[in-house]
XYZ file of C-alpha atoms in Angstrom:
586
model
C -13.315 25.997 25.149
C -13.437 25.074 21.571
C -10.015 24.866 19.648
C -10.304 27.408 16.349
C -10.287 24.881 13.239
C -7.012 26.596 12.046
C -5.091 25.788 15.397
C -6.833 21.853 15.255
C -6.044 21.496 11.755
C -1.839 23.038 12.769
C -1.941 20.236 15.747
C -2.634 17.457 13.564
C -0.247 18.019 10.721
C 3.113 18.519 13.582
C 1.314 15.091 14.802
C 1.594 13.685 11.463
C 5.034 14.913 10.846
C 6.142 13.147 13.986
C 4.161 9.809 12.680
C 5.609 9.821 9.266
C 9.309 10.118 11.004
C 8.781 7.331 12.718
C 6.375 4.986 10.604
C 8.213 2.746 7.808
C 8.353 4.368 4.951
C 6.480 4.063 1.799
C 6.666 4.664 -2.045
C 3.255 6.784 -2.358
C 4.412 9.886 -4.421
C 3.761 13.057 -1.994
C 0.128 14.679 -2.464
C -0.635 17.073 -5.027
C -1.550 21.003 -4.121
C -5.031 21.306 -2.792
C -7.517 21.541 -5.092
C -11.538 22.454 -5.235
C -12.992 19.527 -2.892
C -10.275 18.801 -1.590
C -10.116 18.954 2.032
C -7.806 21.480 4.465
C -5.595 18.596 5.305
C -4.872 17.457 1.566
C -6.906 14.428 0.852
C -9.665 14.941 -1.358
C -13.153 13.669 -0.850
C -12.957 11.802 -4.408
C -9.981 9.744 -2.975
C -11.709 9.151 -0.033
C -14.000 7.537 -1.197
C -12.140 5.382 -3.439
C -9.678 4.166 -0.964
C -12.615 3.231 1.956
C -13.964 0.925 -0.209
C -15.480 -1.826 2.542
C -13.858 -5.460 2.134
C -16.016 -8.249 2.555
C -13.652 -9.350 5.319
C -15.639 -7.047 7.795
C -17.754 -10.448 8.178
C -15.049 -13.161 8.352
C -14.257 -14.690 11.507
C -11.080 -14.172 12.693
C -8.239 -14.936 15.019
C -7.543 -12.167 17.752
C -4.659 -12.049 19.894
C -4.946 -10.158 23.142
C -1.736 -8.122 23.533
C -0.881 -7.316 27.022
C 0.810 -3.752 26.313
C -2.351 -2.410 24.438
C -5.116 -1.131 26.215
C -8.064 -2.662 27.121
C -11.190 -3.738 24.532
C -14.099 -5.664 25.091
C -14.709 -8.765 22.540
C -17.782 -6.314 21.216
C -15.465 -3.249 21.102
C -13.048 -5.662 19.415
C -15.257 -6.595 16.582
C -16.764 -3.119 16.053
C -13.713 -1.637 15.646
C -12.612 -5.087 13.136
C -15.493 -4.224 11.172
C -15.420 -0.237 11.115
C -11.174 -1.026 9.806
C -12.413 -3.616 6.958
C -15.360 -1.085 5.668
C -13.068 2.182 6.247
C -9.130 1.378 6.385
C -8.316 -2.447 4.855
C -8.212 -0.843 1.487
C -5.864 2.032 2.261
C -3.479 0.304 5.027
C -4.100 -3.626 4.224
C -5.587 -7.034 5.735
C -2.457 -7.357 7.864
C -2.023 -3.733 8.668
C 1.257 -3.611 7.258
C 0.981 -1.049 5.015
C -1.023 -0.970 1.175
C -0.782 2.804 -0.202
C -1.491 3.920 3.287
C 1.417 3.490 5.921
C 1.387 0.417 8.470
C -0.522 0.803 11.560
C 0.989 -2.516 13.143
C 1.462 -2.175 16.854
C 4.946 -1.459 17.388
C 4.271 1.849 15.399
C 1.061 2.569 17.130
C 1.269 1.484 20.760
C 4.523 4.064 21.044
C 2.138 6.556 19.940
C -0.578 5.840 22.358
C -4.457 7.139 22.347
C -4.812 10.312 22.517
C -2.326 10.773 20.035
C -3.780 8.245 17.616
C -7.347 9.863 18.145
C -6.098 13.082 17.171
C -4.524 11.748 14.291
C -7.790 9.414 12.977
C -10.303 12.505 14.333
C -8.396 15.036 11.767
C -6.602 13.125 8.837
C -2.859 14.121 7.723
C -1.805 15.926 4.678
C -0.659 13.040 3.086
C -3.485 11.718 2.490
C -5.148 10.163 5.979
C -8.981 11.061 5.957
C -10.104 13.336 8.934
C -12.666 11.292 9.406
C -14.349 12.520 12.774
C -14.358 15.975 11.469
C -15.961 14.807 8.492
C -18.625 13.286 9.730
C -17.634 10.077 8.717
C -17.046 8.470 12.413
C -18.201 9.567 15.973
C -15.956 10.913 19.014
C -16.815 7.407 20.445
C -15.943 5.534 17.008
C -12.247 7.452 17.221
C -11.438 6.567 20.672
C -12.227 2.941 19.657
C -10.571 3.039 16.482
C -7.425 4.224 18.134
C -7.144 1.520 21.013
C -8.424 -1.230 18.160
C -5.178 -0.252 16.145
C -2.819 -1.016 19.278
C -4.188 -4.004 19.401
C -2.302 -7.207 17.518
C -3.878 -7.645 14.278
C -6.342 -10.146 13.586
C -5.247 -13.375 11.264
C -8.172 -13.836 8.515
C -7.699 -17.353 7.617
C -6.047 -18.745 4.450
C -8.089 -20.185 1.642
C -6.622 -22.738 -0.245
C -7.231 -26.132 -2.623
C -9.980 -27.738 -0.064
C -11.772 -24.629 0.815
C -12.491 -23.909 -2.723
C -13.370 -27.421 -3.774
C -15.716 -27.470 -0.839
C -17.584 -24.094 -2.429
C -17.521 -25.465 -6.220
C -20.777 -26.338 -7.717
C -21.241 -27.467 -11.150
C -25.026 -26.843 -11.638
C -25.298 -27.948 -14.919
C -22.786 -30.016 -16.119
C -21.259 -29.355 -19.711
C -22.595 -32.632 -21.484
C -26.251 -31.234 -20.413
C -25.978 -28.090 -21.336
C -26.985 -27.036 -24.882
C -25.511 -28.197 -27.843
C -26.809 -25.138 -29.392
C -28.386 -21.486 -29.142
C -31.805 -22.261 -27.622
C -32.554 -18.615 -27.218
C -33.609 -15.710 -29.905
C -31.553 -13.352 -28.149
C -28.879 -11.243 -30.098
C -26.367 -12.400 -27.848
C -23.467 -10.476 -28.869
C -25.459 -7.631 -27.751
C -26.491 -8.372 -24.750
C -25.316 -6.331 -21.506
C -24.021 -7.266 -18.179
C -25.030 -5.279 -15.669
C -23.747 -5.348 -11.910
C -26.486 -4.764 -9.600
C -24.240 -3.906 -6.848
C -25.968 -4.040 -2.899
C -28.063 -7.216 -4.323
C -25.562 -9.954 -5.346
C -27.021 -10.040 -8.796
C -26.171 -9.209 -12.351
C -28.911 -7.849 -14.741
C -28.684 -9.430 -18.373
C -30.495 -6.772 -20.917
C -30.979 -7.223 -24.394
C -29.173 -4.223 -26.124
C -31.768 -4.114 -29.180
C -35.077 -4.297 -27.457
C -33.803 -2.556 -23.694
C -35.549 -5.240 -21.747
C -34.509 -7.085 -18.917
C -33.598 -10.766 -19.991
C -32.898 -12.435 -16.639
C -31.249 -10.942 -12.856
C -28.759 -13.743 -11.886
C -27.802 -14.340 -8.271
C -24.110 -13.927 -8.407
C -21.865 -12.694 -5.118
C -21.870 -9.323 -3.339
C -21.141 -5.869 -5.103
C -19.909 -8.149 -8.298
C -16.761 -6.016 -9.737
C -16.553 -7.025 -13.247
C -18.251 -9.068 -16.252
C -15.477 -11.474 -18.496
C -16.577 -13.572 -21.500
C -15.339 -16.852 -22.644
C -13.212 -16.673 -26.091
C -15.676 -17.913 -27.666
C -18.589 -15.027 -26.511
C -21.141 -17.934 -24.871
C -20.206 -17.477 -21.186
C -20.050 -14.859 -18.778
C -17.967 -15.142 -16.068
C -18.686 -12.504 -12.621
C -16.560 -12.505 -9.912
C -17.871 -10.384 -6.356
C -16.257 -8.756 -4.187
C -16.636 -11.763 -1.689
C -14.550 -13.974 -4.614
C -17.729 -15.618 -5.614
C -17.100 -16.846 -9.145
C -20.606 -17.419 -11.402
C -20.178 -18.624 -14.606
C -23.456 -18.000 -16.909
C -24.383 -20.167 -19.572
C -26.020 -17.334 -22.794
C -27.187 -20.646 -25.232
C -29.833 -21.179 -22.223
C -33.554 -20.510 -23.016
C -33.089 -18.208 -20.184
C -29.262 -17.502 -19.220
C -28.350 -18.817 -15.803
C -25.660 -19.807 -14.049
C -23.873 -23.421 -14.938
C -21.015 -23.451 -12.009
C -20.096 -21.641 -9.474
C -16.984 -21.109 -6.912
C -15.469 -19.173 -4.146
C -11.757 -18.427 -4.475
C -10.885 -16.670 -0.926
C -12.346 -14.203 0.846
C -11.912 -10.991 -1.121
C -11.581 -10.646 -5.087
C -11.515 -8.036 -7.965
C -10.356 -9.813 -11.403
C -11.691 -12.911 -13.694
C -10.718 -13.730 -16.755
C -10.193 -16.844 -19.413
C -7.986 -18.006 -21.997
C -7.774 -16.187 -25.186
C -5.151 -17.561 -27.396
C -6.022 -19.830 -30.339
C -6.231 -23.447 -29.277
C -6.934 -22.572 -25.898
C -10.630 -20.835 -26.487
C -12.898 -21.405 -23.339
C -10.056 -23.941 -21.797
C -9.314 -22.330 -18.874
C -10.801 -19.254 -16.616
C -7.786 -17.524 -14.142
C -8.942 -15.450 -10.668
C -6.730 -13.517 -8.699
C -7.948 -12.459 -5.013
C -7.067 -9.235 -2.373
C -6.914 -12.266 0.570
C -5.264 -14.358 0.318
C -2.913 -12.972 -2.088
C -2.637 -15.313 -4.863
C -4.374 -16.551 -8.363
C -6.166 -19.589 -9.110
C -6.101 -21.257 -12.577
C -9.439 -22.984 -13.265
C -11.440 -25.308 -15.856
C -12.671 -23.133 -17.876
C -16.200 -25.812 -18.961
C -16.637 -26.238 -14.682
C -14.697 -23.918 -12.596
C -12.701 -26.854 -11.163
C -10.016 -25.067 -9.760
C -6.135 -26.444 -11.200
C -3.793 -24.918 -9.819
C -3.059 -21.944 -6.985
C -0.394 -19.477 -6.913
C 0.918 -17.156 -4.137
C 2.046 -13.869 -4.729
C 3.862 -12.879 -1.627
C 7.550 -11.447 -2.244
C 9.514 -8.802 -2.198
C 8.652 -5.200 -3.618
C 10.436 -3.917 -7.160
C 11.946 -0.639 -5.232
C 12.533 -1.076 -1.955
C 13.520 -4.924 -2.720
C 11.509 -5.603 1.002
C 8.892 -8.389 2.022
C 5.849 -7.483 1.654
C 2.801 -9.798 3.176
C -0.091 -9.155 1.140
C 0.562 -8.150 -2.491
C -3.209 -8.394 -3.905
C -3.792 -9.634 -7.578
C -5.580 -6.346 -9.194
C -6.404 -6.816 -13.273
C -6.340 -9.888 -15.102
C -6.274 -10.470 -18.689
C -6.042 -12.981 -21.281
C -3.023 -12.531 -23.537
C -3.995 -13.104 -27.488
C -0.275 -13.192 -28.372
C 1.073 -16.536 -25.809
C -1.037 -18.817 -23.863
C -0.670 -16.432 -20.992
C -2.410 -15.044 -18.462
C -1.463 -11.241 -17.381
C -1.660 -10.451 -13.716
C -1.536 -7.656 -11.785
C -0.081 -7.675 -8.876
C -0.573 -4.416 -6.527
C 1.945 -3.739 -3.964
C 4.956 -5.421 -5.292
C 4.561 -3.689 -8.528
C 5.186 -6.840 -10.435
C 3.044 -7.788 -13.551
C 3.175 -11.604 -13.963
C 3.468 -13.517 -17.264
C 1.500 -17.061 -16.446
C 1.762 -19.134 -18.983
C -0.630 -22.212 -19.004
C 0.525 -24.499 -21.159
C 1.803 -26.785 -18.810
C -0.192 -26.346 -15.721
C 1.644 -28.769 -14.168
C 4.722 -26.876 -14.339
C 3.388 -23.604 -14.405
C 6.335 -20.998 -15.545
C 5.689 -17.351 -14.768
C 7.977 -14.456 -16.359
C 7.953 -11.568 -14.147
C 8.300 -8.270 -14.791
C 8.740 -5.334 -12.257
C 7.127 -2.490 -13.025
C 5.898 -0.061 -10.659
C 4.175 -0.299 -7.071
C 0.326 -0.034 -6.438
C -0.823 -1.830 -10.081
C -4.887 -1.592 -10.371
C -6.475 -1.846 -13.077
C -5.775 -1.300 -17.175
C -6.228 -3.107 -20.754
C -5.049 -3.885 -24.676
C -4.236 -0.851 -26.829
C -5.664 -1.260 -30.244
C -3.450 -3.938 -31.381
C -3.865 -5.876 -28.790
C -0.249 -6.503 -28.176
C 0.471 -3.983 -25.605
C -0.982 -4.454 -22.680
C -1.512 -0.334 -20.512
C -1.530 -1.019 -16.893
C -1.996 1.780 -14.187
C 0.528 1.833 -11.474
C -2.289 4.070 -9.664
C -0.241 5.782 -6.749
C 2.766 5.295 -8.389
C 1.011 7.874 -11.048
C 2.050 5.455 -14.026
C 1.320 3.548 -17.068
C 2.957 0.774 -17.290
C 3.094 -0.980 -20.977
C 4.230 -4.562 -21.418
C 4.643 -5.644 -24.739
C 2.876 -9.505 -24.666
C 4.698 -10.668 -27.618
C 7.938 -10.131 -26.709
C 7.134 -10.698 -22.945
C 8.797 -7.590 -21.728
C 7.873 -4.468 -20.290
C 8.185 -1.430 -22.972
C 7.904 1.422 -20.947
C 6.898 3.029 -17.595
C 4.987 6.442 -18.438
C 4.523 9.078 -15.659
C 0.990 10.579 -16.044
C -1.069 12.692 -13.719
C -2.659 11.583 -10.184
C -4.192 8.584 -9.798
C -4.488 7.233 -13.192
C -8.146 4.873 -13.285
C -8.252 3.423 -17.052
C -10.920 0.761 -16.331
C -9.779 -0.563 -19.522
C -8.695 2.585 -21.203
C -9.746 3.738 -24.763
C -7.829 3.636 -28.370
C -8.503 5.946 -31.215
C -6.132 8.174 -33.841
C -4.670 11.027 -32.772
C -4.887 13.999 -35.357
C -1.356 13.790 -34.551
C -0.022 11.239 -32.647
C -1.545 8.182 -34.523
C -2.783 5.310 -32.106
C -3.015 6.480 -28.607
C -4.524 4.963 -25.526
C -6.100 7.030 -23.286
C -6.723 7.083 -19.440
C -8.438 9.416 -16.739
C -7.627 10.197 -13.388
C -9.322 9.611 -10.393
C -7.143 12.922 -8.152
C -7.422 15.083 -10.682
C -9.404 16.318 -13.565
C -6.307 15.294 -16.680
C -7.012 12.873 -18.967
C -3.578 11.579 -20.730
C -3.217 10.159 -24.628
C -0.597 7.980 -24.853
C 0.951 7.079 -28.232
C 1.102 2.931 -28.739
C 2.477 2.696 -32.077
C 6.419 2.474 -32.478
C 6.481 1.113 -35.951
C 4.605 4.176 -37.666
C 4.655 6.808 -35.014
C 7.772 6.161 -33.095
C 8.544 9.249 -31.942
C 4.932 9.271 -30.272
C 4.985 5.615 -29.012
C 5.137 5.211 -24.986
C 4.961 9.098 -24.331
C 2.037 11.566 -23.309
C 1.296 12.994 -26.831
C -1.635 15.659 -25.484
C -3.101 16.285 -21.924
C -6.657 17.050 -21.891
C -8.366 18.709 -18.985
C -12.091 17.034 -18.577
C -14.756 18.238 -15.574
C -12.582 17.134 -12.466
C -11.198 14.429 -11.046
C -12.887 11.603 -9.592
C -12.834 9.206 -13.120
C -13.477 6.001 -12.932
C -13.799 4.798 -16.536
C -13.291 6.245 -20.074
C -14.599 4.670 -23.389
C -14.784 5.086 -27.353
C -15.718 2.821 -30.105
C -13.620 2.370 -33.562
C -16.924 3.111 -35.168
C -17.339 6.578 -32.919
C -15.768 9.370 -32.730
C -16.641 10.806 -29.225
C -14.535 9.934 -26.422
C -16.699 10.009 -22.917
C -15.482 10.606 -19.326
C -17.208 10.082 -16.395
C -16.984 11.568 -12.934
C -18.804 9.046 -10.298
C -16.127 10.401 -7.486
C -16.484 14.245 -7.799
C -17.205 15.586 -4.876
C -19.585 18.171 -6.814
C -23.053 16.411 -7.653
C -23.876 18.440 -11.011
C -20.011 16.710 -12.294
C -20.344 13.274 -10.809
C -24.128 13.635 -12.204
C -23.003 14.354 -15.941
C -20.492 13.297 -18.517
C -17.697 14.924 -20.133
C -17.452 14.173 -24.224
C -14.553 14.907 -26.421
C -14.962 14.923 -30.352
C -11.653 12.586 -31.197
C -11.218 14.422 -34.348
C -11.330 17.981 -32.508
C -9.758 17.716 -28.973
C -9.191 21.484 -29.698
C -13.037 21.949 -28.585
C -12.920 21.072 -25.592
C -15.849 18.735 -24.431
C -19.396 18.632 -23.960
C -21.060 17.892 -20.646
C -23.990 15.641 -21.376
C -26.220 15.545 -18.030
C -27.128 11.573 -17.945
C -28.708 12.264 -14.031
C -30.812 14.735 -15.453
C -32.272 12.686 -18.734
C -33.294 9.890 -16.676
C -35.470 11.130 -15.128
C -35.334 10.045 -11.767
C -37.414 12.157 -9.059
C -35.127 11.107 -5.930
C -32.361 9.421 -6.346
C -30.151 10.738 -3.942
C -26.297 10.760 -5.451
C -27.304 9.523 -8.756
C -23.968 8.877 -9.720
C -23.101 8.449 -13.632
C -20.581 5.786 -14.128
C -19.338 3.360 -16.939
C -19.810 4.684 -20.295
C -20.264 1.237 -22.655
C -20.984 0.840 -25.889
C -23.398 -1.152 -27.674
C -21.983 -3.352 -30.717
C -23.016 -1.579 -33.716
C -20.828 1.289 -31.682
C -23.759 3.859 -32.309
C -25.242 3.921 -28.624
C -23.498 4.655 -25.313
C -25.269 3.292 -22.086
C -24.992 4.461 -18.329
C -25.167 3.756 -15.379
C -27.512 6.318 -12.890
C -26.279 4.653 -9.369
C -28.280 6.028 -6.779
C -28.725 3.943 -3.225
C -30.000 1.121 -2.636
C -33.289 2.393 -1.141
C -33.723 5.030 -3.775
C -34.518 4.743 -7.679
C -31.972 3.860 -10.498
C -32.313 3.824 -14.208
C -29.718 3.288 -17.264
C -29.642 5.706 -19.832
C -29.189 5.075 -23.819
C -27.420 8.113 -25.298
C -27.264 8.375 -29.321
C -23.483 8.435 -30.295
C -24.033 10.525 -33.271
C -26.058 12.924 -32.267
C -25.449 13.043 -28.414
C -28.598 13.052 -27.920
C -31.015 11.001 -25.240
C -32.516 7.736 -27.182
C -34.044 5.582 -24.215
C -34.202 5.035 -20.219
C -34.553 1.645 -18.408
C -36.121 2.061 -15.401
C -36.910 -1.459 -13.266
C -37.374 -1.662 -9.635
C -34.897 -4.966 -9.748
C -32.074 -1.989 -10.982
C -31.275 -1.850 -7.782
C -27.595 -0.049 -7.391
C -26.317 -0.569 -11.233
C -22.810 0.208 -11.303
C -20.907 -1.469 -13.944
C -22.102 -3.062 -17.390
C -20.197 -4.427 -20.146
C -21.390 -5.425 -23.523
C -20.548 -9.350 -24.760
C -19.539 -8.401 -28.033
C -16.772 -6.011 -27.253
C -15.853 -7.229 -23.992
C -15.082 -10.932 -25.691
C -13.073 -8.648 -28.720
C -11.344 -6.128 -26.104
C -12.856 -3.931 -28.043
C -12.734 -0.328 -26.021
């Protein structure tokens, strides 16, 4: 006889009390109230998605170590079950099992628990935030019951990547003394637009004045962000796999001039900013192994490597795998700022003296992601996601200036700056578990009693942000919704008149204007600007086997001005302009 939902869904939150008890404790703030899509036991199908990103490790050979006390799996059910954890779990509970914003599922937690108990627990989620993913749809009966012995089992060892690994991947392709000595192109390259074609392993370069397709690069999987040298003539891509491409934009036709791997899972590229140092060096941080590599910034030689194991800024314990998040290039020091996620710690390199590399670190708070420059470019606003914080470090004085609570799950991308009406200077941020977006004032000469504090809330379509943009020469501020569980909000945009915030927004349907017949999700993502700041382009991300488009919106009128439709736009996600990615300018 079937068990009534309400009586399942009582059985697995007293199971997850009992779990919690006993598992090691973690600094994850406790779950909001439900809210619309969110599920019965508390986690909402926006974070779900965000947190089972897969990991490129799903593919990696590794180490497994039979243990005696857990029961029995096949070598296939073994590497199912590796492979199901890598695409569904690595990003929530880590490489090593030992606990990311989700709680350790190492063996002498789970084995005491046993199967039935762990099925129950992986078939209907937890309040705090575990995905019920059998009753979701998301796995099998026969996918639990493996999941739940795989997790008994030791933990496989992915293999460390270090100096000779990399140097083994490292291609120059072109080297620097035959490469141009000058523009060889017509292009207007400080216009041109990087644009991640996700499920391909490519990046789309587009001309920003005429809307046509320039070149599609081979570059790694799913490639996670776009960087440009100092001096705005190389892009540097970094995949999800930690496959570095550096592309040369003085080419007849762009390509790429070098190329590396840097371990086995990467989010964050970036090069050397401050004056003296333009287009000397490039800096990579990866998920595995945890650690940054300094590189040549002419060939991708890699320098120098740096670990990033240690202990965590609250609970002062060990942690295995803190993964580098969001890097960027200080314009203040010859510095390098780095992310680091579970410690909490945001790292100072300086690389003046590789050699002896010196590294200020500052603790923050746990769970750092992603973030970017306020207008002056001396504060650097980085999101402490689960730790629901903004953490400011001031790069000139090499300190940290505040820690600012905001709502759940902040997701800046890299934020946006504009004037307040009241406030003066604020940087602004979304949220990816709930529908707040949060101005924070970043001037303490002029508006001090503003600076490092929400100065307004603003409530946009929902949660499930992923990026939010303006332009100094705009004043619209636009918010997009990829992760909402409802498809006519992840489908549109939200737009805010900067100068009236009273209004409320706008809800510009991008899906819609494209065009598209069948795209399936058609998810809107990345709002970017073009130079001149008077056109706003998107990102319609449908699947891989379905149609996508971008779609050019007219900043001052808010009005449709062109589609790009290509069957090579295969899965567009992000896309960042060379002119005001080089500047910071967002």
């Amino acid at each position: 006889m079937r068990t009534p939902f309400r009586h399942r869904s009582m059985i697995a939150t007293a199971l997850w009390i009992a779990f919690a008890v006993t598992a090691q404790a973690q600094t994850a703030p406790a779950p909001a109230a439900s809210a619309p899509g969110t599920h019965e036991k508390g986690v909402s199908e926006t974070e779900m998605r965000y947190q089972a990103g897969s990991s490129p490790l799903a593919n990696e050979p590794m180490y497994q170590s039979a243990n005696p006390k857990a029961p029995p799996m096949t070598q296939a059910e073994f590497d199912q079950g590796r492979k199901i954890y890598f695409e569904r779990c690595a990003g929530c509970h880590g490489v090593l099992r030992k606990g990311a914003t989700g709680k350790p599922l190492t063996p002498d937690i789970t084995l005491g628990k046993g199967t039935d108990y762990l099925k129950v627990f992986i078939a209907y989620g937890s309040p705090a935030g575990m995905p019920n993913w059998q009753t979701s749809g998301e796995m099998s009966e026969k996918e639990v019951d493996l999941m739940a012995r795989y997790v008994q089992q030791d933990p496989p060892q992915p293999p460390e990547y270090g100096m000779k690994e990399m140097k083994a991947t490292w291609k120059v392709l072109v080297p620097p003394e035959k490469r141009p000595k000058k523009k060889l192109n017509n292009y207007n390259i400080a216009n041109i637009f990087s644009t991640t074609l996700r499920d391909t392993g490519e990046v789309a370069l587009i001309d920003g004045d005429t809307k046509k397709i320039i070149s599609i690069v081979k570059t790694g999987y799913a490639v996670h962000i776009s960087r440009l040298s100092a001096s705005g003539r190389y892009i540097f891509v970094i995949g999800r796999d930690a496959k570095i491409n550096m592309i040369d934009l003085w080419m007849a036709k762009p390509d790429n001039v070098a190329e590396i791997r840097v371990g086995l899972e990467a989010r964050s590229v970036d090069t050397s900013k401050y004056k003296g140092y333009e287009d000397k060096l490039a800096v990579a941080g990866t998920y595995w192994p945890p650690q940054y590599v300094i590189m040549n910034g002419d060939t991708l030689e890699p320098l120098k490597i740096a670990g990033t194991r240690g202990m965590t800024v609250d609970t002062q314990e060990y942690h295995p795998e803190p993964r580098v998040a969001a890097i960027v290039g200080s314009h203040f020091k010859p510095e390098f700022v780095v992310n680091v996620k579970e410690t909490g710690k945001i790292l100072l390199v300086n690389y003046k003296d590789i050699a002896n590399l010196q590294v200020t670190e500052i603790p923050a708070a746990r769970f750092l992601h992603d973030g970017g420059w306020d207008a002056s470019h001396r504060y650097v606003m980085m999101a402490a996601n689960q730790s629901n914080k903004i953490a400011v470090v001031d790069a000139k004085e090499g300190k940290l200036s505040a820690l600012v609570d905001v709502d759940k799950i902040p997701h800046p991308g890299r934020g946006a700056n504009f004037v307040h009406p009241k406030c003066g200077p604020v940087w602004a941020t979304g949220h990816l578990g709930s529908e707040k977006i949060s101005l924070i004032g970043t001037d303490p000469k002029k508006n001090k009693q503003h600076a490092w504090k929400v100065c307004e809330t603003l409530d946009g379509q929902g949660g499930g942000n992923l990026f939010i943009k303006t332009h100094p020469k705009s004043r619209h501020l636009y918010v997009d919704t990829p992760l909402n569980p409802e498809a006519k909000i992840s489908q549109s945009v939200a737009v805010f008149d900067t100068k009236n915030l009273k209004a409320g927004f706008k809800v510009l349907p991008i899906a819609e204007w494209s065009g598209i017949a069948d795209g399936g999700a058609m998810r809107v993502v990345q709002p970017e600007y073009n130079k001149a700041g008077d056109e706003v382009w998107f990102a319609v991300w449908s699947a891989k086997d379905k149609q996508s488009a971008l779609v050019v919106v007219d900043d001052k009128t808010l009005k449709l001005k062109a589609v790009i439709k290509d069957p090579r736009l295969i899965t567009p996600t992000g896309h960042f302009n060379v002119h005001n990615t080089q500047h910071d300018i967002y």
